[in-house]
């Protein structure tokens, strides 16, 4: 059976249930700053983006100017909340362990944040030395730019066309597809919403899973389908 060169996992909302935690903090900050938004609405619309990019998009939409200091405040509060509250997503440890080809993490979060979250939920050994933060790539361009995916593939000697990416956000799917990679959508985290799977499919995911137990068979089936195509 053909094997992929590389399997890339997003972190927030894929390995750890952190998107909803960050969304609650960030929605409260934006609301206090004059733009009323719920955590659920923020997660549905902006999941996968950095808070800086969320602020830029909200400013363009609302014409409300935000103070730059809000970015540092959000980082501080989200870090604090994640350190105390972040949890692993059910079944992910077994799913990651079952991936026998090279694997890595590509995230819009800082590598330090990714590492402390993965360490807290005992996933760090699976990815130590193979954590790529979009902000820390040579270009510094975050998803939906494809740069972090292409950077990881280059470092790990993987062909983009033979790389699978697991993503929970439309923006992440767009980035992975722009990198020429194959995408599996994931909707098993706390920020998932009605229509989430359809949104990921429309963005370019080949299929969508809700349970980690499906991952191994899905990768095998998609790899076989590619070989037969």
CSV table of C-alpha atoms in Angstrom, one decimal:
chain,number,residue,atom,x,y,z
A,1,UNK,CA,0.0,0.0,0.0
A,2,UNK,CA,1.4,3.5,-0.9
A,3,UNK,CA,2.5,5.6,2.0
A,4,UNK,CA,2.5,9.4,2.4
A,5,UNK,CA,5.8,11.2,2.8
A,6,UNK,CA,4.5,13.2,5.7
A,7,UNK,CA,1.5,13.8,7.8
A,8,UNK,CA,1.0,17.3,9.2
A,9,UNK,CA,-1.2,18.0,12.2
A,10,UNK,CA,-2.5,21.5,13.0
A,11,UNK,CA,-2.4,22.0,16.8
A,12,UNK,CA,-5.2,24.2,18.0
A,13,UNK,CA,-8.6,22.4,17.6
A,14,UNK,CA,-6.9,19.3,16.2
A,15,UNK,CA,-4.4,17.9,18.8
A,16,UNK,CA,-5.7,20.0,21.7
A,17,UNK,CA,-9.1,21.5,22.4
A,18,UNK,CA,-7.8,25.0,22.6
A,19,UNK,CA,-9.7,27.0,19.9
A,20,UNK,CA,-12.8,27.5,22.0
A,21,UNK,CA,-10.6,28.5,25.0
A,22,UNK,CA,-8.8,31.2,23.0
A,23,UNK,CA,-12.1,32.3,21.3
A,24,UNK,CA,-13.7,33.0,24.7
A,25,UNK,CA,-10.8,35.2,25.8
A,26,UNK,CA,-10.5,37.0,22.5
A,27,UNK,CA,-14.3,37.5,22.1
A,28,UNK,CA,-14.4,39.1,25.5
A,29,UNK,CA,-11.5,41.4,24.7
A,30,UNK,CA,-13.1,42.5,21.4
A,31,UNK,CA,-16.4,43.1,23.0
A,32,UNK,CA,-14.9,45.2,25.7
A,33,UNK,CA,-13.1,47.2,23.0
A,34,UNK,CA,-16.3,48.0,21.3
A,35,UNK,CA,-17.0,45.1,18.9
A,36,UNK,CA,-19.6,42.8,20.3
A,37,UNK,CA,-19.0,39.1,19.3
A,38,UNK,CA,-19.6,35.8,20.9
A,39,UNK,CA,-16.9,33.1,21.4
A,40,UNK,CA,-18.9,30.8,19.1
A,41,UNK,CA,-19.2,33.4,16.3
A,42,UNK,CA,-15.5,34.2,16.6
A,43,UNK,CA,-14.5,30.5,16.4
A,44,UNK,CA,-16.8,29.9,13.4
A,45,UNK,CA,-15.6,32.9,11.5
A,46,UNK,CA,-12.0,33.3,12.5
A,47,UNK,CA,-10.7,29.9,13.8
A,48,UNK,CA,-7.2,29.2,12.5
A,49,UNK,CA,-6.1,32.9,12.3
A,50,UNK,CA,-3.8,34.7,14.7
A,51,UNK,CA,-5.4,37.3,17.0
A,52,UNK,CA,-3.6,40.0,15.1
A,53,UNK,CA,-5.2,38.9,11.8
A,54,UNK,CA,-8.6,38.6,13.5
A,55,UNK,CA,-8.2,42.2,14.7
A,56,UNK,CA,-7.2,43.4,11.3
A,57,UNK,CA,-10.3,41.7,9.7
A,58,UNK,CA,-12.6,43.0,12.4
A,59,UNK,CA,-11.2,46.6,12.0
A,60,UNK,CA,-11.9,46.4,8.2
A,61,UNK,CA,-15.4,45.1,8.8
A,62,UNK,CA,-16.4,47.4,11.6
A,63,UNK,CA,-14.2,50.5,11.2
A,64,UNK,CA,-13.5,50.3,14.9
A,65,UNK,CA,-9.8,51.1,15.6
A,66,UNK,CA,-8.2,48.8,18.2
A,67,UNK,CA,-5.1,49.5,20.3
A,68,UNK,CA,-2.1,47.4,19.3
A,69,UNK,CA,-1.6,46.6,23.0
A,70,UNK,CA,-4.6,44.4,22.7
A,71,UNK,CA,-2.5,41.8,20.9
A,72,UNK,CA,-0.1,41.4,23.8
A,73,UNK,CA,-3.0,41.4,26.3
A,74,UNK,CA,-4.7,38.6,24.3
A,75,UNK,CA,-1.5,36.5,24.2
A,76,UNK,CA,-1.0,36.8,27.9
A,77,UNK,CA,-4.6,36.0,28.9
A,78,UNK,CA,-4.9,33.1,26.4
A,79,UNK,CA,-1.5,31.6,27.5
A,80,UNK,CA,-2.7,31.8,31.1
A,81,UNK,CA,-6.0,30.1,30.4
A,82,UNK,CA,-4.5,27.4,28.2
A,83,UNK,CA,-1.9,26.5,30.8
A,84,UNK,CA,-4.7,25.8,33.3
A,85,UNK,CA,-7.5,24.5,31.1
A,86,UNK,CA,-6.3,23.0,27.8
A,87,UNK,CA,-7.2,19.3,27.3
A,88,UNK,CA,-6.3,16.7,24.8
A,89,UNK,CA,-8.9,15.7,22.2
A,90,UNK,CA,-10.3,12.2,22.8
A,91,UNK,CA,-8.5,9.5,20.9
A,92,UNK,CA,-5.7,11.7,19.4
A,93,UNK,CA,-2.9,10.0,21.2
A,94,UNK,CA,-3.7,6.6,19.7
A,95,UNK,CA,-4.3,8.2,16.3
A,96,UNK,CA,-0.9,10.0,16.2
A,97,UNK,CA,0.9,6.9,17.5
A,98,UNK,CA,-0.6,4.9,14.6
A,99,UNK,CA,0.9,7.2,12.0
A,100,UNK,CA,4.2,5.4,11.2
A,101,UNK,CA,5.4,7.8,8.5
A,102,UNK,CA,7.1,11.1,9.4
A,103,UNK,CA,4.7,13.5,11.2
A,104,UNK,CA,4.9,17.1,12.4
A,105,UNK,CA,2.9,20.1,13.6
A,106,UNK,CA,2.3,23.2,11.6
A,107,UNK,CA,0.6,26.0,13.6
A,108,UNK,CA,-0.1,29.7,13.6
A,109,UNK,CA,0.6,29.7,17.3
A,110,UNK,CA,4.1,30.4,18.7
A,111,UNK,CA,6.2,27.3,19.0
A,112,UNK,CA,6.5,28.0,22.7
A,113,UNK,CA,2.7,27.8,23.1
A,114,UNK,CA,2.4,24.7,21.0
A,115,UNK,CA,5.2,23.0,23.1
A,116,UNK,CA,3.7,23.8,26.5
A,117,UNK,CA,0.2,22.6,25.4
A,118,UNK,CA,1.6,19.4,23.9
A,119,UNK,CA,3.7,18.8,27.0
A,120,UNK,CA,0.7,19.3,29.3
A,121,UNK,CA,-1.3,16.7,27.4
A,122,UNK,CA,1.6,14.3,27.0
A,123,UNK,CA,1.8,14.6,23.2
A,124,UNK,CA,5.2,16.4,22.9
A,125,UNK,CA,7.3,13.3,22.5
A,126,UNK,CA,5.5,12.5,19.2
A,127,UNK,CA,6.5,15.8,17.7
A,128,UNK,CA,9.7,17.0,19.5
A,129,UNK,CA,11.9,18.8,17.0
A,130,UNK,CA,9.2,18.8,14.4
A,131,UNK,CA,7.0,21.7,15.5
A,132,UNK,CA,6.8,24.5,12.9
A,133,UNK,CA,5.2,27.9,13.8
A,134,UNK,CA,4.2,30.0,10.8
A,135,UNK,CA,5.3,33.1,12.7
A,136,UNK,CA,8.8,31.6,12.9
A,137,UNK,CA,9.3,30.6,9.3
A,138,UNK,CA,11.6,32.7,7.0
A,139,UNK,CA,8.7,34.7,5.6
A,140,UNK,CA,6.7,34.9,8.9
A,141,UNK,CA,3.5,34.6,6.9
A,142,UNK,CA,0.7,32.9,8.8
A,143,UNK,CA,-2.1,30.7,7.5
A,144,UNK,CA,-4.0,30.9,5.1
A,145,UNK,CA,-0.6,31.5,3.4
A,146,UNK,CA,0.9,28.2,2.5
A,147,UNK,CA,4.4,29.1,3.8
A,148,UNK,CA,4.5,27.0,7.0
A,149,UNK,CA,3.4,23.9,5.2
A,150,UNK,CA,6.0,24.3,2.4
A,151,UNK,CA,8.7,25.1,5.0
A,152,UNK,CA,7.9,21.9,6.9
A,153,UNK,CA,7.8,19.7,3.8
A,154,UNK,CA,11.2,21.1,2.7
A,155,UNK,CA,12.8,20.5,6.1
A,156,UNK,CA,11.4,16.9,6.2
A,157,UNK,CA,12.2,16.1,2.6
A,158,UNK,CA,8.5,15.5,1.7
A,159,UNK,CA,6.8,16.1,-1.6
A,160,UNK,CA,3.8,18.4,-1.0
A,161,UNK,CA,1.6,16.3,-3.3
A,162,UNK,CA,2.3,13.3,-1.1
A,163,UNK,CA,1.7,15.0,2.2
A,164,UNK,CA,-1.5,14.9,4.2
A,165,UNK,CA,-2.6,17.8,6.4
A,166,UNK,CA,-5.3,17.5,9.2
A,167,UNK,CA,-7.0,20.8,9.7
A,168,UNK,CA,-10.0,22.1,11.6
A,169,UNK,CA,-10.3,25.5,10.1
A,170,UNK,CA,-11.2,26.9,6.6
A,171,UNK,CA,-8.2,29.1,6.7
A,172,UNK,CA,-5.9,26.2,7.5
A,173,UNK,CA,-7.4,24.1,4.7
A,174,UNK,CA,-6.9,27.0,2.2
A,175,UNK,CA,-3.2,27.2,3.3
A,176,UNK,CA,-2.6,23.5,2.9
A,177,UNK,CA,-4.4,23.3,-0.5
A,178,UNK,CA,-2.4,26.4,-1.7
A,179,UNK,CA,0.8,24.4,-0.7
A,180,UNK,CA,-0.4,21.6,-3.0
A,181,UNK,CA,-1.1,19.2,-0.2
A,182,UNK,CA,-4.0,16.9,0.5
A,183,UNK,CA,-6.3,17.8,3.4
A,184,UNK,CA,-8.4,15.8,5.9
A,185,UNK,CA,-10.8,18.0,7.8
A,186,UNK,CA,-11.4,17.5,11.5
A,187,UNK,CA,-14.5,18.5,13.4
A,188,UNK,CA,-14.1,16.8,16.8
A,189,UNK,CA,-13.1,19.8,19.0
A,190,UNK,CA,-15.2,22.0,21.2
A,191,UNK,CA,-15.5,24.8,18.8
A,192,UNK,CA,-17.2,22.8,16.0
A,193,UNK,CA,-20.5,24.1,14.7
A,194,UNK,CA,-23.4,23.1,12.5
A,195,UNK,CA,-22.1,23.1,8.9
A,196,UNK,CA,-18.4,22.8,10.0
A,197,UNK,CA,-17.8,19.7,7.9
A,198,UNK,CA,-19.4,21.3,4.8
A,199,UNK,CA,-17.3,24.4,5.2
A,200,UNK,CA,-14.1,22.4,5.3
A,201,UNK,CA,-15.1,20.4,2.3
A,202,UNK,CA,-16.0,23.5,0.3
A,203,UNK,CA,-12.6,24.9,1.3
A,204,UNK,CA,-10.8,21.9,-0.2
A,205,UNK,CA,-10.7,19.1,2.3
A,206,UNK,CA,-11.0,15.7,0.5
A,207,UNK,CA,-12.9,14.3,3.4
A,208,UNK,CA,-13.8,15.2,7.0
A,209,UNK,CA,-13.6,13.1,10.2
A,210,UNK,CA,-15.1,13.7,13.6
A,211,UNK,CA,-13.5,10.9,15.5
A,212,UNK,CA,-9.7,10.2,15.6
A,213,UNK,CA,-10.4,6.5,15.3
A,214,UNK,CA,-11.1,7.1,11.6
A,215,UNK,CA,-7.8,8.6,10.8
A,216,UNK,CA,-5.7,5.5,10.0
A,217,UNK,CA,-8.2,4.0,7.6
A,218,UNK,CA,-8.9,7.4,5.9
A,219,UNK,CA,-5.3,8.0,5.2
A,220,UNK,CA,-4.9,4.4,3.9
A,221,UNK,CA,-8.0,4.8,1.6
A,222,UNK,CA,-7.0,8.2,0.3
A,223,UNK,CA,-3.4,7.0,-0.4
A,224,UNK,CA,-4.8,4.0,-2.3
A,225,UNK,CA,-7.2,6.2,-4.2
A,226,UNK,CA,-4.3,8.5,-5.2
A,227,UNK,CA,-2.3,5.5,-6.4
A,228,UNK,CA,-5.2,4.3,-8.5
A,229,UNK,CA,-6.0,7.7,-10.0
